[in-house]
C-alpha positions in Angstrom: 12.5 72.7 -66.2 15.9 71.1 -67.4 17.7 73.4 -64.8 15.5 72.0 -62.3 15.9 68.3 -63.0 19.8 68.9 -63.4 20.1 70.0 -59.7 17.7 67.5 -58.3 20.1 64.8 -59.9 23.0 66.7 -58.4 21.3 66.6 -55.2 20.2 62.8 -55.6 23.9 61.9 -56.5 25.5 63.9 -53.9 23.5 62.1 -51.4 24.3 58.8 -52.5 27.5 59.5 -52.5 27.5 60.6 -49.0 25.6 57.7 -47.9 28.5 55.5 -49.5 31.0 57.0 -47.7 29.1 57.1 -44.5 28.4 53.3 -45.5 32.3 52.6 -46.1 33.5 54.8 -42.9 31.0 52.0 -40.8 32.3 49.0 -42.5 35.8 50.4 -41.7 34.7 50.9 -38.0 33.1 47.5 -37.6 36.0 45.7 -38.9 38.1 47.8 -36.6 36.0 46.8 -33.4 36.2 43.0 -34.9 39.6 42.9 -34.7 39.6 44.5 -30.8 36.9 41.8 -30.0 39.1 39.0 -31.4 41.8 40.4 -28.9 39.3 40.3 -25.9 37.9 37.0 -26.9 41.1 35.2 -27.3 42.4 36.8 -23.6 38.9 35.3 -22.2 39.7 31.6 -23.7 37.8 31.2 -27.1 39.9 29.2 -29.1 41.7 31.0 -32.4 40.1 28.3 -34.9 36.3 29.3 -33.7 37.4 33.4 -34.2 39.1 32.3 -37.7 35.7 30.3 -38.7 32.7 32.3 -37.3 34.0 36.0 -37.6 34.4 36.4 -41.2 30.6 35.1 -41.1 29.5 37.8 -39.0 27.5 40.8 -40.8 26.4 44.2 -39.1 22.5 44.4 -39.1 21.2 47.8 -39.6 17.8 47.1 -38.7 18.7 45.5 -35.6 20.7 48.7 -34.4 17.3 50.6 -35.5 14.8 48.3 -33.4 17.3 48.7 -30.7 17.1 52.5 -30.6 13.4 52.9 -31.7 11.3 54.7 -29.4 7.5 54.0 -29.1 5.1 56.9 -30.0 3.1 56.1 -26.8 4.8 55.4 -23.4 4.2 51.4 -22.3 1.0 51.4 -19.9 -0.6 48.5 -18.3 -3.9 48.4 -20.3 -2.3 48.3 -23.5 0.3 46.1 -22.5 -2.3 43.0 -21.4 -4.6 44.0 -24.3 -2.9 41.4 -26.5 -1.3 39.1 -24.1 -4.2 38.2 -21.6 -6.5 37.0 -23.7 -8.6 33.8 -23.6 -6.6 32.4 -26.6 -3.7 32.5 -24.9 -5.4 30.7 -22.0 -6.6 28.3 -24.2 -3.1 27.6 -26.2 -1.9 27.3 -22.6 -4.2 24.5 -21.8 -3.5 22.9 -24.7 0.4 22.7 -24.4 -0.6 21.6 -20.6 -2.4 18.4 -22.4 0.2 18.1 -24.9 3.4 17.9 -22.7 1.7 16.6 -19.3 4.3 14.0 -18.6 7.2 16.8 -19.1 5.5 19.6 -17.0 4.8 17.4 -14.1 8.3 15.9 -14.2 9.9 19.4 -14.5 7.6 21.0 -12.0 8.2 18.4 -9.4 11.9 18.2 -10.0 12.6 22.1 -9.9 9.5 22.8 -7.5 8.1 25.5 -10.0 4.3 25.5 -10.5 3.5 24.6 -14.4 1.3 27.3 -14.6 4.4 29.8 -14.3 6.3 27.8 -17.1 3.3 28.1 -19.4 2.9 31.7 -18.7 6.4 32.5 -19.4 6.8 30.5 -22.8 3.4 32.2 -23.8 4.8 35.6 -23.1 8.4 35.1 -24.7 7.4 33.1 -28.0 3.7 32.4 -27.9 4.8 29.1 -27.4 7.7 28.8 -29.6 5.5 30.3 -32.6 8.3 33.0 -33.1 11.3 32.2 -31.6 13.1 34.9 -34.1 15.2 34.4 -37.3 18.1 36.8 -37.0 21.5 35.1 -37.3 22.6 35.2 -33.6 26.1 35.8 -34.9 24.5 39.0 -36.4 22.3 40.4 -34.0 24.9 39.9 -31.1 27.7 40.9 -33.1 26.0 44.1 -34.3 24.7 44.9 -30.6 28.4 44.5 -29.1 29.5 46.8 -31.7 27.2 49.4 -31.4 27.9 51.8 -28.6 24.7 52.0 -26.9 24.9 48.5 -24.9 28.3 47.6 -26.0 29.5 46.0 -22.7 26.3 44.1 -21.8 26.3 42.6 -25.4 30.3 42.1 -25.6 29.7 39.6 -22.5 26.4 37.9 -24.6 28.5 37.8 -27.3 31.5 36.0 -25.8 29.0 33.5 -24.0 27.8 32.9 -27.5 30.9 31.8 -28.9 31.5 29.6 -25.8 28.2 28.0 -26.7 29.6 27.4 -30.2 32.5 25.6 -29.1 30.4 23.5 -26.4 27.3 22.4 -28.1 27.2 19.5 -30.8 24.3 21.5 -32.1 24.5 25.4 -31.2 21.8 27.3 -31.8 22.0 29.6 -35.1 19.2 31.8 -35.3 17.0 33.6 -32.6 15.5 37.1 -31.8 17.0 40.5 -33.1 18.4 41.1 -29.1 20.0 37.8 -29.2 17.0 35.8 -27.0 17.4 31.9 -27.8 14.7 29.3 -28.2 11.2 28.7 -26.5 12.1 31.0 -23.3 14.2 33.6 -25.1 17.5 32.7 -22.9 20.2 35.1 -23.4 23.4 33.4 -23.9 25.0 34.0 -20.5 21.7 32.5 -19.0 22.1 29.4 -21.5 25.6 29.1 -20.0 24.5 29.2 -16.8 21.2 27.4 -16.7 20.2 25.6 -19.9 19.6 21.6 -19.1 20.0 18.7 -21.3 16.5 17.1 -19.7 16.0 14.5 -22.4 19.8 13.2 -22.1 20.4 13.3 -25.9 23.7 15.2 -25.4 22.8 18.7 -26.2 21.0 21.3 -25.0 18.7 22.5 -27.2 16.3 25.2 -26.2 14.9 25.7 -29.9 14.3 22.0 -30.7 13.7 20.3 -27.6 10.5 20.9 -25.5 11.8 19.0 -22.4 15.1 20.8 -22.7 13.3 24.5 -22.9 10.9 23.5 -20.0 13.5 22.1 -17.6 16.0 25.1 -18.4 13.5 27.6 -17.5 12.3 25.9 -14.3 15.9 25.5 -13.6 16.5 29.0 -14.1 13.7 30.1 -11.6 14.9 27.3 -8.9 18.6 28.4 -9.0 17.2 31.8 -8.2 15.3 31.1 -5.2 11.5 30.5 -6.4 9.5 29.9 -3.6 7.2 26.8 -4.6 4.7 27.6 -1.6 4.1 31.4 -2.4 2.4 33.3 -5.3 3.9 36.0 -7.3 1.6 38.8 -5.7 -2.2 39.7 -5.4 -4.1 42.3 -7.2 -5.9 44.4 -4.3 -8.2 47.1 -3.6 -7.2 50.2 -1.5 -9.3 51.7 1.4 -11.0 54.9 0.7 -8.4 57.1 2.5 -5.7 55.4 1.4 -2.5 57.4 1.5 -1.0 57.0 -2.2 2.5 58.3 -1.5 2.8 54.7 -0.2 3.0 53.1 -3.7 6.1 51.9 -4.4 6.9 50.9 -0.4 7.2 47.4 0.9 5.8 46.6 4.1 4.7 43.1 5.6 1.4 41.9 4.4 -0.1 42.2 8.1 0.6 45.8 7.7 -1.0 46.4 4.4 -3.8 44.8 5.9 -4.1 47.1 8.6 -4.3 49.9 6.0 -7.4 48.5 4.9 -5.8 46.7 1.6 -7.4 43.8 0.5 -7.5 41.1 -2.2 -9.8 42.1 -4.9 -13.0 39.9 -5.2 -13.3 40.0 -1.6 -10.6 37.0 -1.5 -8.5 36.7 2.1 -5.2 36.7 2.4 -3.9 33.0 3.6 -2.2 33.2 6.8 1.1 32.2 5.7 1.0 35.5 3.6 0.9 37.9 6.4 4.7 37.6 7.0 5.6 38.1 3.2 7.4 41.5 2.7 5.3 42.8 -0.3 5.9 46.1 -2.5 2.9 47.9 -3.3 2.8 48.7 -6.9 0.4 50.8 -9.2 1.7 50.8 -12.7 -1.2 53.8 -13.5 -1.1 55.6 -10.2 -3.9 56.6 -8.1 -6.4 55.4 -10.8 -5.4 51.7 -10.4 -5.1 49.1 -10.8 -3.1 47.7 -7.6 -0.8 44.8 -6.7 1.1 43.7 -3.8 4.1 41.9 -5.3 5.8 39.0 -3.3 9.5 37.8 -3.7 8.5 35.6 -6.5 7.9 38.8 -8.8 11.5 39.9 -8.5 12.2 36.6 -10.4 9.7 37.4 -12.7 11.1 40.6 -13.3 14.5 39.2 -13.8 13.5 37.6 -16.9 12.4 40.9 -18.2 13.2 44.1 -16.2 10.0 45.8 -17.5 7.4 45.9 -14.5 4.8 45.4 -16.9 6.1 42.2 -18.0 6.4 40.5 -14.8 2.9 41.7 -13.6 1.4 40.3 -16.9 3.2 36.9 -16.3 1.9 36.8 -12.6 -1.4 37.3 -13.9 -1.5 34.9 -16.9 -0.4 32.3 -14.5 -3.2 33.1 -12.5 -5.4 33.1 -15.6 -4.2 29.8 -16.6 -4.3 28.0 -13.0 -8.1 29.1 -12.8 -7.7 31.6 -10.2 -8.8 34.6 -11.9 -9.8 36.2 -14.9 -8.3 39.4 -16.7 -8.4 42.6 -15.5 -11.1 45.0 -17.4 -9.7 48.4 -19.0 -11.5 51.4 -18.2 -13.7 53.2 -21.3 -12.2 56.3 -20.2 -8.7 55.4 -20.5 -6.5 57.8 -22.4 -2.4 56.8 -22.8 0.2 59.2 -22.5 2.2 60.1 -25.8 6.1 59.6 -25.4 6.5 63.1 -26.4 4.5 64.5 -23.8 6.4 62.0 -21.3 9.9 63.2 -22.6 8.5 67.0 -22.2 7.4 66.3 -19.0 11.1 64.7 -17.9 12.4 67.8 -19.4 10.5 69.8 -17.4 11.3 68.4 -14.2 14.8 68.1 -15.1 14.9 72.0 -15.4 13.1 72.2 -12.5 15.7 70.3 -10.1 13.4 67.4 -9.6 14.9 64.9 -12.1 18.2 64.1 -12.7 18.2 61.0 -15.1 17.8 60.5 -18.9 15.1 62.4 -21.1 14.0 58.8 -22.4 10.2 58.6 -22.1 10.7 55.8 -19.6 8.7 55.6 -16.2 11.3 54.5 -14.2 11.8 54.3 -10.7 14.0 57.7 -10.7 11.1 59.5 -12.6 8.4 58.3 -10.4 10.6 59.7 -7.4 10.7 63.2 -9.4 7.0 63.3 -10.0 6.2 62.5 -6.4 8.3 65.4 -5.3 6.8 67.8 -7.7 2.8 66.6 -6.4 4.3 67.1 -2.7 5.6 70.3 -3.4 2.3 71.3 -5.4 -0.2 70.1 -2.9 -1.3 67.2 -4.9 -2.3 63.7 -4.6 1.3 61.7 -4.3 1.1 58.3 -6.5 4.1 59.0 -8.3 2.1 58.8 -12.0 2.3 61.8 -14.6 -1.7 61.8 -14.1 -3.8 64.7 -15.9 -3.5 67.2 -12.9 0.4 66.8 -13.3 0.4 67.4 -17.1 -2.3 70.2 -16.9 -0.1 72.1 -14.3 2.6 72.2 -16.4 0.7 72.9 -19.5 1.6 69.8 -21.1 -1.4 68.2 -21.6 -3.0 68.3 -25.3 -6.9 67.8 -25.0 -7.2 67.6 -28.4 -5.0 65.0 -29.3 -6.3 61.2 -28.6 -5.2 58.0 -29.0 -6.6 55.9 -31.7 
């Protein structure tokens, strides 16, 4: 027993030494990166005194890196994603904010030609109306992500923009989200620099402490990007019985979709002005539905967050806030797909020559194309989604494992 305990102590201390050496090496590497960043920052116009004051305060945050690289157990799917985002509580909170900030919402909506329900929906999606804007020092989060190699160039630009904010704003934001998002609408620093507005005219653009500045900045962003005030973001639709599901992901004018039997859910009619809008057919869960035609405004919601589910949910929430619809209803028999299973599918399609991208557990455009090609080659229904037919064919789906 004594020998066993001694051996265990040796292993423990050896592990501790290795961890200490590893941590020391990372600290040295982080310091080296900081020196390299300073050189670039100076070349891009950041003042030496700014760097001298802030760089020593920057701390490497391991939890930020861990969050950035973390993979979910289940791939994101439409029904799980909307479960906590499209609720009556969210709608009630939006109505409360609408009543509280009526004057500013009316003014901002009129000045920037963006309907207020979209601003309220984005505000809900981003921070639940300011209730969680983040408590991570922005200097640390942006510095850590700019140091880490995964998205170094992207976050280096964001960190440089944050230094410009520190130099230009009398009361710059200090705390934010783990990924560098700032304020009520989680602007990244480059977005802040390009679109933030001092709506209340107090000499600073405060996206954390000023609701007028926050609302005006969000509306200004959408307006400058080309928001079409007279057009919706899109429509939830139903497809005809014999619809060709290989058309999912295609873009056609609304009147062309109508000729194929595409209708607005609930027997509502497309307006005459919609007939000439170029619309993309989206089916986040393939042929099982739901289905959406998305318009140009959808692309702007997608610029806020590149996740298709985010833009779909924001658009639906805006319609719910405006009283145009209720939340979609989840089917009782829906079972989500595990990330591990999906990664196996990616690897198999990669090995078979259908797929040529990262095995990352994400259902992106290239993966949808790969699934469509596989489905077409195997005489399956072509919808670009990893349905049970695809998984069974490749011996991936585990019938005994169910999502709890």
